[in-house]
Amino acid sequence: MMLKTLREIPAEAETVSHQLMLRAAMMRKLAAGIYSFLPLGLRTLHKVEQIVREEMDAAGAQELLMPAILPAEYYQESGRWDVFGPEMFRLRDRGARDFCLGPTHEEIFTQIVKGEVSSYRQLPLTLYQMQTKYRDERRPRFGVMRSREFIMKDAYSFDRDEAGLDVSYQSMYRAYCNAFKRMGLDFIVVDADSGAMGGSGSQEFMVKSDSGEDTVAYCSACGYAANDEKAACVPEKLEKEEPKAMAKIHTPKAGTIEELVDFLHTDEKHFAKTLIYTAGEETIAVMVRGDREVNETKLANLLGVTELALAEAETVMQVTGAKVGFAGPIGLSVPVYCDLEVAEMSNFIVGANETDYHYENVNNSDFTPVKIADLRTITEGDCCPRCGKPVSTTRGVEVGHIFKLGTKYTEALGCSYLDENGVAQNIIMGCYGIGINRTMAAVIEQNNDENGVIWPVSVAPYHVIVVPVNCANEEQMAMAEDIYKKLQARGIEVLLDDREERPGVKFKDADLIGIPVRITVGKKAGEGLVEYKLRKEQTITEYAADEAVDAIAPAGTVSG
Ligand code: ATP
Ligand code: MG
């Protein structure tokens, strides 16, 4: 077997799963965000895929396979040829026709269904594939967690009406729960932002992990859970003060909230920060309380834009007439959007649009925002938007996403059916994705110790590893091979470590690659005894060789 394990932690790997996938020779990097799966890793990848496939099939979804190289026209029809921007890998054929490497397949499934389905009798329908996706991510990282080529299970449901969509959606919801449970994952389902995709609702399946790139807010009191991009914020009610006289104050070099807090010996809550954004073609300002963060997802949704970024220093100087750090709402020429909480403040401090100056005792009557809305990000301890109790936050890895799309794609591509009265109706769609490689990494994030991976049996590359301590010893080798064959005959996936290595090296590798059961054949082979150890436990039990085999798979277990 090609299995060159690494003792050292590879310098480029920050997360445990990335480190272990390299150390255990599951995969190797080919380019940034592009990985080859080696024999050991591929076995687990296939198992993750197979569990998902079984749950899809059980839910009545049908598997098919679409190409990865896709003509531009369908994405042009839906408008996403432009929306995807640099994340889409684009190419031209020899006839100068535009193609992309599929980042996701809504358009293509819609196009297929348009050709195959014409009557209400053919609905509902859920189709899926296990297929390679391409996204030129801005920041590929954490190995296959955020890579540029990855396998996705993507499913799409097609229904006559919203009620039908609800049924299809719930059925995918259950299939996802089953699949992730079978892999031993500790996950929560959270409300997600529907964003630029439109649609009437979406949920993400989040695996709790410190290395997660998402933050999830949840309420233990009422069960509310949402991605922090989405979680609604309840403004903190502060006591209204009598307005004092507004005054310009000299705040030399205090261009950040921390510097201002030091300089004025006051609290972050007494500031409203004003941030300048470039939103599509427009420049706008956003205000949140000094201790809060702007929620860019909420802001982009409010503005109806897909491209949103903090403005360059040059732009900030242009619109405020001051260095970065001194923007404020008073006398600003660009539209000002205000978070709900700012409307609760009185006698606060804002930038004066003049380098080294702020205004104090500013009140909401001193400026006119174009809109006041929920524009901040929820934090630990904030009020739950559903029940008012304090929420908790946790980091999570998004392994799956389910989404009620509605008619966005079917309308754009003209995918309809004839109802009982022969009237054409738009088909209602849902879409459902699971990142297969990312899910595998997430399982490792939740199942490891200082020695390596601890695979749940359901996705372990092998169930058992048989380790003869001394391969030169014929008695040991004969017994090890006998156990190996018997287990195989009983349908157990078993690995025989017949390398001429020191036992310490073999045990280390067995731990590193995380095989659930280890059978060691050593000195007591002569007495017919072996050692049996579970990866997740410390205890070593002595068994007669056949007893060990029976403990794993009772006699009569059918192969395969
Ligand atoms: P993210 O917010 O993490 O970029 P996304 O919202 O772009 O994810 P979807 O388009 O909903 O993801 O894709 C469905 C699933 O595909 C995700 O839930 C995730 O498991 C997986 N996935 C998405 N992007 C990547 C990636 N770059 N590398 C690995 N898996 C990914
Ligand atoms: Mg993404």
Tab-separated table of C-alpha atoms in Angstrom, residues 123-396:
chain	number	residue	atom	x	y	z
A	123	LEU	CA	-44.021	15.782	-10.591
A	124	PRO	CA	-42.766	15.886	-7.883
A	125	LEU	CA	-39.212	14.977	-8.796
A	126	THR	CA	-35.916	15.182	-6.927
A	127	LEU	CA	-32.676	14.620	-8.811
A	128	TYR	CA	-29.119	14.583	-7.513
A	129	GLN	CA	-25.534	13.936	-8.467
A	130	MET	CA	-22.132	13.363	-6.886
A	131	GLN	CA	-20.013	15.649	-8.956
A	132	THR	CA	-16.914	17.778	-8.994
A	133	LYS	CA	-17.418	21.495	-8.536
A	134	TYR	CA	-15.009	24.312	-9.337
A	135	ARG	CA	-14.841	27.614	-7.515
A	136	ASP	CA	-11.902	29.947	-7.700
A	137	GLU	CA	-12.214	30.854	-4.011
A	138	ARG	CA	-10.628	34.113	-2.919
A	139	ARG	CA	-9.032	32.356	0.050
A	140	PRO	CA	-8.715	28.601	-0.394
A	141	ARG	CA	-7.666	27.233	2.979
A	142	PHE	CA	-7.785	24.513	5.608
A	143	GLY	CA	-7.127	21.839	2.996
A	144	VAL	CA	-10.322	20.444	1.510
A	145	MET	CA	-12.498	22.540	3.830
A	146	ARG	CA	-12.328	25.398	1.362
A	147	SER	CA	-10.786	24.141	-1.818
A	148	ARG	CA	-11.125	25.177	-5.434
A	149	GLU	CA	-12.108	21.738	-6.719
A	150	PHE	CA	-14.354	19.564	-4.572
A	151	ILE	CA	-17.049	16.950	-4.756
A	152	MET	CA	-20.542	18.107	-3.993
A	153	LYS	CA	-23.707	16.135	-3.664
A	154	ASP	CA	-26.132	18.530	-5.206
A	155	ALA	CA	-29.832	17.765	-5.339
A	156	TYR	CA	-32.678	19.737	-6.885
A	157	SER	CA	-36.378	19.266	-6.266
A	158	PHE	CA	-39.125	20.142	-8.728
A	159	ASP	CA	-42.673	20.624	-7.491
A	160	ARG	CA	-46.013	21.916	-8.671
A	161	ASP	CA	-46.560	24.319	-5.799
A	162	GLU	CA	-45.206	25.684	-2.513
A	163	ALA	CA	-46.880	22.940	-0.505
A	164	GLY	CA	-45.079	20.360	-2.634
A	165	LEU	CA	-41.787	22.200	-2.136
A	166	ASP	CA	-42.318	22.070	1.636
A	167	VAL	CA	-42.656	18.296	1.470
A	168	SER	CA	-39.562	17.859	-0.734
A	169	TYR	CA	-37.575	20.224	1.476
A	170	GLN	CA	-38.540	18.390	4.672
A	171	SER	CA	-37.609	15.099	3.099
A	172	MET	CA	-34.120	16.429	2.259
A	173	TYR	CA	-33.877	17.877	5.782
A	174	ARG	CA	-34.466	14.420	7.236
A	175	ALA	CA	-32.053	12.768	4.800
A	176	TYR	CA	-29.330	15.225	5.814
A	177	CYS	CA	-29.920	14.592	9.513
A	178	ASN	CA	-29.719	10.838	8.924
A	179	ALA	CA	-26.548	11.080	6.854
A	180	PHE	CA	-24.674	13.340	9.263
A	181	LYS	CA	-25.778	11.221	12.249
A	182	ARG	CA	-24.481	8.080	10.553
A	183	MET	CA	-21.083	9.758	10.230
A	184	GLY	CA	-21.041	10.487	13.961
A	185	LEU	CA	-21.179	14.254	13.537
A	186	ASP	CA	-22.350	16.659	16.219
A	187	PHE	CA	-24.198	19.274	14.174
A	188	ILE	CA	-26.862	21.938	14.455
A	189	VAL	CA	-29.266	23.165	11.817
A	190	VAL	CA	-29.411	26.940	11.552
A	191	ASP	CA	-31.428	29.500	9.628
A	192	ALA	CA	-29.304	30.852	6.826
A	193	ASP	CA	-29.257	33.896	4.660
A	194	SER	CA	-31.041	33.416	1.348
A	195	GLY	CA	-29.104	36.350	-0.057
A	196	ALA	CA	-28.584	36.903	-3.741
A	197	MET	CA	-30.151	33.524	-4.573
A	198	GLY	CA	-33.566	34.809	-3.548
A	199	GLY	CA	-36.005	32.150	-2.390
A	200	SER	CA	-38.180	31.782	0.638
A	201	GLY	CA	-36.003	30.057	3.185
A	202	SER	CA	-32.800	28.175	3.756
A	203	GLN	CA	-30.994	26.268	6.461
A	204	GLU	CA	-27.404	25.230	6.949
A	205	PHE	CA	-26.064	22.123	8.658
A	206	MET	CA	-23.233	23.262	10.888
A	207	VAL	CA	-20.679	21.008	12.496
A	208	LYS	CA	-19.468	22.574	15.725
A	209	SER	CA	-15.745	23.175	15.484
A	210	ASP	CA	-13.288	25.887	16.479
A	211	SER	CA	-11.827	25.816	13.011
A	212	GLY	CA	-15.192	26.629	11.456
A	213	GLU	CA	-15.313	29.741	9.318
A	214	ASP	CA	-18.926	30.487	10.229
A	215	THR	CA	-20.325	31.797	13.475
A	216	VAL	CA	-23.638	30.493	14.667
A	217	ALA	CA	-25.894	32.082	17.269
A	218	TYR	CA	-28.191	29.770	19.190
A	219	CYS	CA	-30.538	30.016	22.101
A	220	SER	CA	-30.601	27.160	24.589
A	221	ALA	CA	-33.881	28.467	26.010
A	222	CYS	CA	-36.059	28.339	22.875
A	223	GLY	CA	-33.979	26.474	20.284
A	224	TYR	CA	-33.521	29.406	17.910
A	225	ALA	CA	-30.362	28.949	15.811
A	226	ALA	CA	-29.070	31.027	12.941
A	227	ASN	CA	-25.934	31.844	11.055
A	228	ASP	CA	-24.652	35.183	12.358
A	229	GLU	CA	-24.968	36.529	8.805
A	230	LYS	CA	-28.685	36.057	9.226
A	231	ALA	CA	-29.481	36.211	12.973
A	232	ALA	CA	-31.773	39.150	13.690
A	233	CYS	CA	-30.502	41.623	16.288
A	234	VAL	CA	-32.618	43.201	18.972
A	235	PRO	CA	-31.374	46.728	19.738
A	236	GLU	CA	-30.171	47.259	23.278
A	237	LYS	CA	-32.445	49.845	24.899
A	238	LEU	CA	-30.430	52.593	26.535
A	239	GLU	CA	-31.953	55.280	28.690
A	240	LYS	CA	-32.592	58.415	26.601
A	241	GLU	CA	-30.730	61.469	27.873
A	242	GLU	CA	-31.688	65.119	27.434
A	243	PRO	CA	-29.871	66.345	24.302
A	244	LYS	CA	-26.797	68.433	25.124
A	245	ALA	CA	-25.170	71.006	22.878
A	246	MET	CA	-23.229	69.395	20.034
A	247	ALA	CA	-19.567	70.450	19.925
A	248	LYS	CA	-16.542	69.759	17.766
A	249	ILE	CA	-13.658	68.299	19.759
A	250	HIS	CA	-9.988	67.949	18.895
A	251	THR	CA	-8.997	64.262	18.928
A	252	PRO	CA	-5.459	64.203	17.506
A	253	LYS	CA	-4.438	60.876	15.973
A	254	ALA	CA	-7.456	59.095	17.496
A	255	GLY	CA	-8.752	57.430	14.342
A	256	THR	CA	-9.782	54.098	15.823
A	257	ILE	CA	-12.370	53.309	18.470
A	258	GLU	CA	-9.644	52.002	20.830
A	259	GLU	CA	-7.607	55.189	20.470
A	260	LEU	CA	-10.696	57.298	21.071
A	261	VAL	CA	-11.720	55.293	24.125
A	262	ASP	CA	-8.220	55.885	25.564
A	263	PHE	CA	-8.126	59.523	24.599
A	264	LEU	CA	-11.558	60.492	25.897
A	265	HIS	CA	-11.648	58.014	28.809
A	266	THR	CA	-15.062	56.797	27.887
A	267	ASP	CA	-16.890	53.693	26.735
A	268	GLU	CA	-17.229	52.257	23.188
A	269	LYS	CA	-20.992	52.418	23.603
A	270	HIS	CA	-20.845	56.209	23.491
A	271	PHE	CA	-19.579	56.210	19.914
A	272	ALA	CA	-21.300	55.576	16.669
A	273	LYS	CA	-18.850	54.496	14.021
A	274	THR	CA	-19.415	55.479	10.430
A	275	LEU	CA	-17.976	53.165	7.790
A	276	ILE	CA	-17.710	54.003	4.134
A	277	TYR	CA	-18.539	51.185	1.705
A	278	THR	CA	-18.376	50.697	-2.000
A	279	ALA	CA	-21.603	48.928	-2.951
A	280	GLY	CA	-21.635	48.060	-6.636
A	281	GLU	CA	-21.234	51.444	-8.350
A	282	GLU	CA	-22.288	53.458	-5.306
A	283	THR	CA	-20.488	54.798	-2.239
A	284	ILE	CA	-22.494	54.742	0.981
A	285	ALA	CA	-21.993	55.145	4.729
A	286	VAL	CA	-23.142	52.782	7.491
A	287	MET	CA	-23.426	53.577	11.169
A	288	VAL	CA	-23.335	51.098	14.055
A	289	ARG	CA	-22.641	51.588	17.752
A	290	GLY	CA	-18.911	51.687	18.582
A	291	ASP	CA	-18.841	48.205	20.096
A	292	ARG	CA	-20.743	46.575	17.209
A	293	GLU	CA	-19.778	45.162	13.835
A	294	VAL	CA	-21.467	45.927	10.535
A	295	ASN	CA	-23.141	42.844	9.096
A	296	GLU	CA	-22.149	42.950	5.446
A	297	THR	CA	-24.646	40.260	4.442
A	298	LYS	CA	-27.561	42.252	5.869
A	299	LEU	CA	-26.188	45.402	4.282
A	300	ALA	CA	-25.775	43.804	0.849
A	301	ASN	CA	-29.313	42.407	1.035
A	302	LEU	CA	-30.748	45.789	2.018
A	303	LEU	CA	-28.930	47.490	-0.844
A	304	GLY	CA	-29.708	44.665	-3.285
A	305	VAL	CA	-26.071	44.318	-4.330
A	306	THR	CA	-23.776	41.310	-4.622
A	307	GLU	CA	-20.541	43.279	-4.480
A	308	LEU	CA	-19.820	45.112	-1.267
A	309	ALA	CA	-16.504	46.098	0.294
A	310	LEU	CA	-15.082	48.704	2.643
A	311	ALA	CA	-14.082	51.672	0.491
A	312	GLU	CA	-10.433	52.275	-0.357
A	313	ALA	CA	-8.685	54.967	1.714
A	314	GLU	CA	-8.693	57.232	-1.332
A	315	THR	CA	-12.477	57.052	-1.662
A	316	VAL	CA	-12.910	57.662	2.066
A	317	MET	CA	-10.804	60.819	1.814
A	318	GLN	CA	-12.772	61.939	-1.204
A	319	VAL	CA	-16.205	61.619	0.391
A	320	THR	CA	-15.296	62.741	3.932
A	321	GLY	CA	-12.502	65.188	3.228
A	322	ALA	CA	-10.603	63.537	6.078
A	323	LYS	CA	-8.250	60.660	6.757
A	324	VAL	CA	-9.727	57.229	7.445
A	325	GLY	CA	-11.108	57.137	10.990
A	326	PHE	CA	-12.861	60.497	11.079
A	327	ALA	CA	-16.001	59.813	9.048
A	328	GLY	CA	-19.317	60.888	10.512
A	329	PRO	CA	-22.910	61.448	9.377
A	330	ILE	CA	-23.028	65.205	9.717
A	331	GLY	CA	-22.533	67.007	6.423
A	332	LEU	CA	-21.691	63.785	4.582
A	333	SER	CA	-22.643	63.818	0.911
A	334	VAL	CA	-23.206	60.039	0.508
A	335	PRO	CA	-26.342	58.216	1.725
A	336	VAL	CA	-26.171	57.130	5.371
A	337	TYR	CA	-27.649	53.804	6.528
A	338	CYS	CA	-28.147	53.464	10.245
A	339	ASP	CA	-28.358	50.422	12.467
A	340	LEU	CA	-31.481	50.219	14.662
A	341	GLU	CA	-29.364	50.587	17.754
A	342	VAL	CA	-27.951	53.970	16.713
A	343	ALA	CA	-31.524	55.273	16.831
A	344	GLU	CA	-31.539	54.370	20.557
A	345	MET	CA	-28.457	56.468	21.371
A	346	SER	CA	-28.235	59.980	22.742
A	347	ASN	CA	-25.378	62.458	23.181
A	348	PHE	CA	-22.911	60.255	21.319
A	349	ILE	CA	-19.627	60.838	19.553
A	350	VAL	CA	-19.129	60.629	15.782
A	351	GLY	CA	-16.363	61.584	13.341
A	352	ALA	CA	-16.432	65.203	12.118
A	353	ASN	CA	-15.329	64.510	8.509
A	354	GLU	CA	-12.197	66.472	9.362
A	355	THR	CA	-8.881	64.851	10.214
A	356	ASP	CA	-8.280	64.755	13.998
A	357	TYR	CA	-11.785	66.006	14.875
A	358	HIS	CA	-14.954	64.439	16.255
A	359	TYR	CA	-18.318	65.764	17.328
A	360	GLU	CA	-19.629	65.023	20.802
A	361	ASN	CA	-23.209	65.209	22.063
A	362	VAL	CA	-24.601	64.219	18.706
A	363	ASN	CA	-28.231	63.136	18.573
A	364	ASN	CA	-30.350	61.465	15.938
A	365	SER	CA	-32.031	64.765	15.093
A	366	ASP	CA	-28.647	66.097	13.902
A	367	PHE	CA	-28.554	64.055	10.698
A	368	THR	CA	-30.883	62.269	8.290
A	369	PRO	CA	-30.189	58.651	7.407
A	370	VAL	CA	-31.806	57.275	4.238
A	371	LYS	CA	-32.732	54.134	6.129
A	372	ILE	CA	-32.676	52.727	9.661
A	373	ALA	CA	-32.457	48.928	9.701
A	374	ASP	CA	-30.930	45.907	11.416
A	375	LEU	CA	-27.387	46.147	10.075
A	376	ARG	CA	-25.194	44.699	12.783
A	377	THR	CA	-23.906	41.249	13.654
A	378	ILE	CA	-25.234	39.410	16.688
A	379	THR	CA	-22.784	38.657	19.524
A	380	GLU	CA	-22.629	36.308	22.497
A	381	GLY	CA	-25.059	37.443	25.205
A	382	ASP	CA	-27.315	39.479	22.897
A	383	CYS	CA	-31.061	38.999	23.273
A	384	CYS	CA	-32.498	36.079	21.355
A	385	PRO	CA	-34.709	37.561	18.626
A	386	ARG	CA	-37.331	34.907	19.335
A	387	CYS	CA	-37.526	34.685	23.144
A	388	GLY	CA	-35.334	37.485	24.511
A	389	LYS	CA	-32.996	35.258	26.559
A	390	PRO	CA	-29.239	35.679	26.000
A	391	VAL	CA	-27.902	33.787	22.955
A	392	SER	CA	-24.661	31.811	22.774
A	393	THR	CA	-22.359	31.715	19.800
A	394	THR	CA	-20.171	28.941	18.447
A	395	ARG	CA	-17.940	28.377	15.445
A	396	GLY	CA	-19.222	25.970	12.832
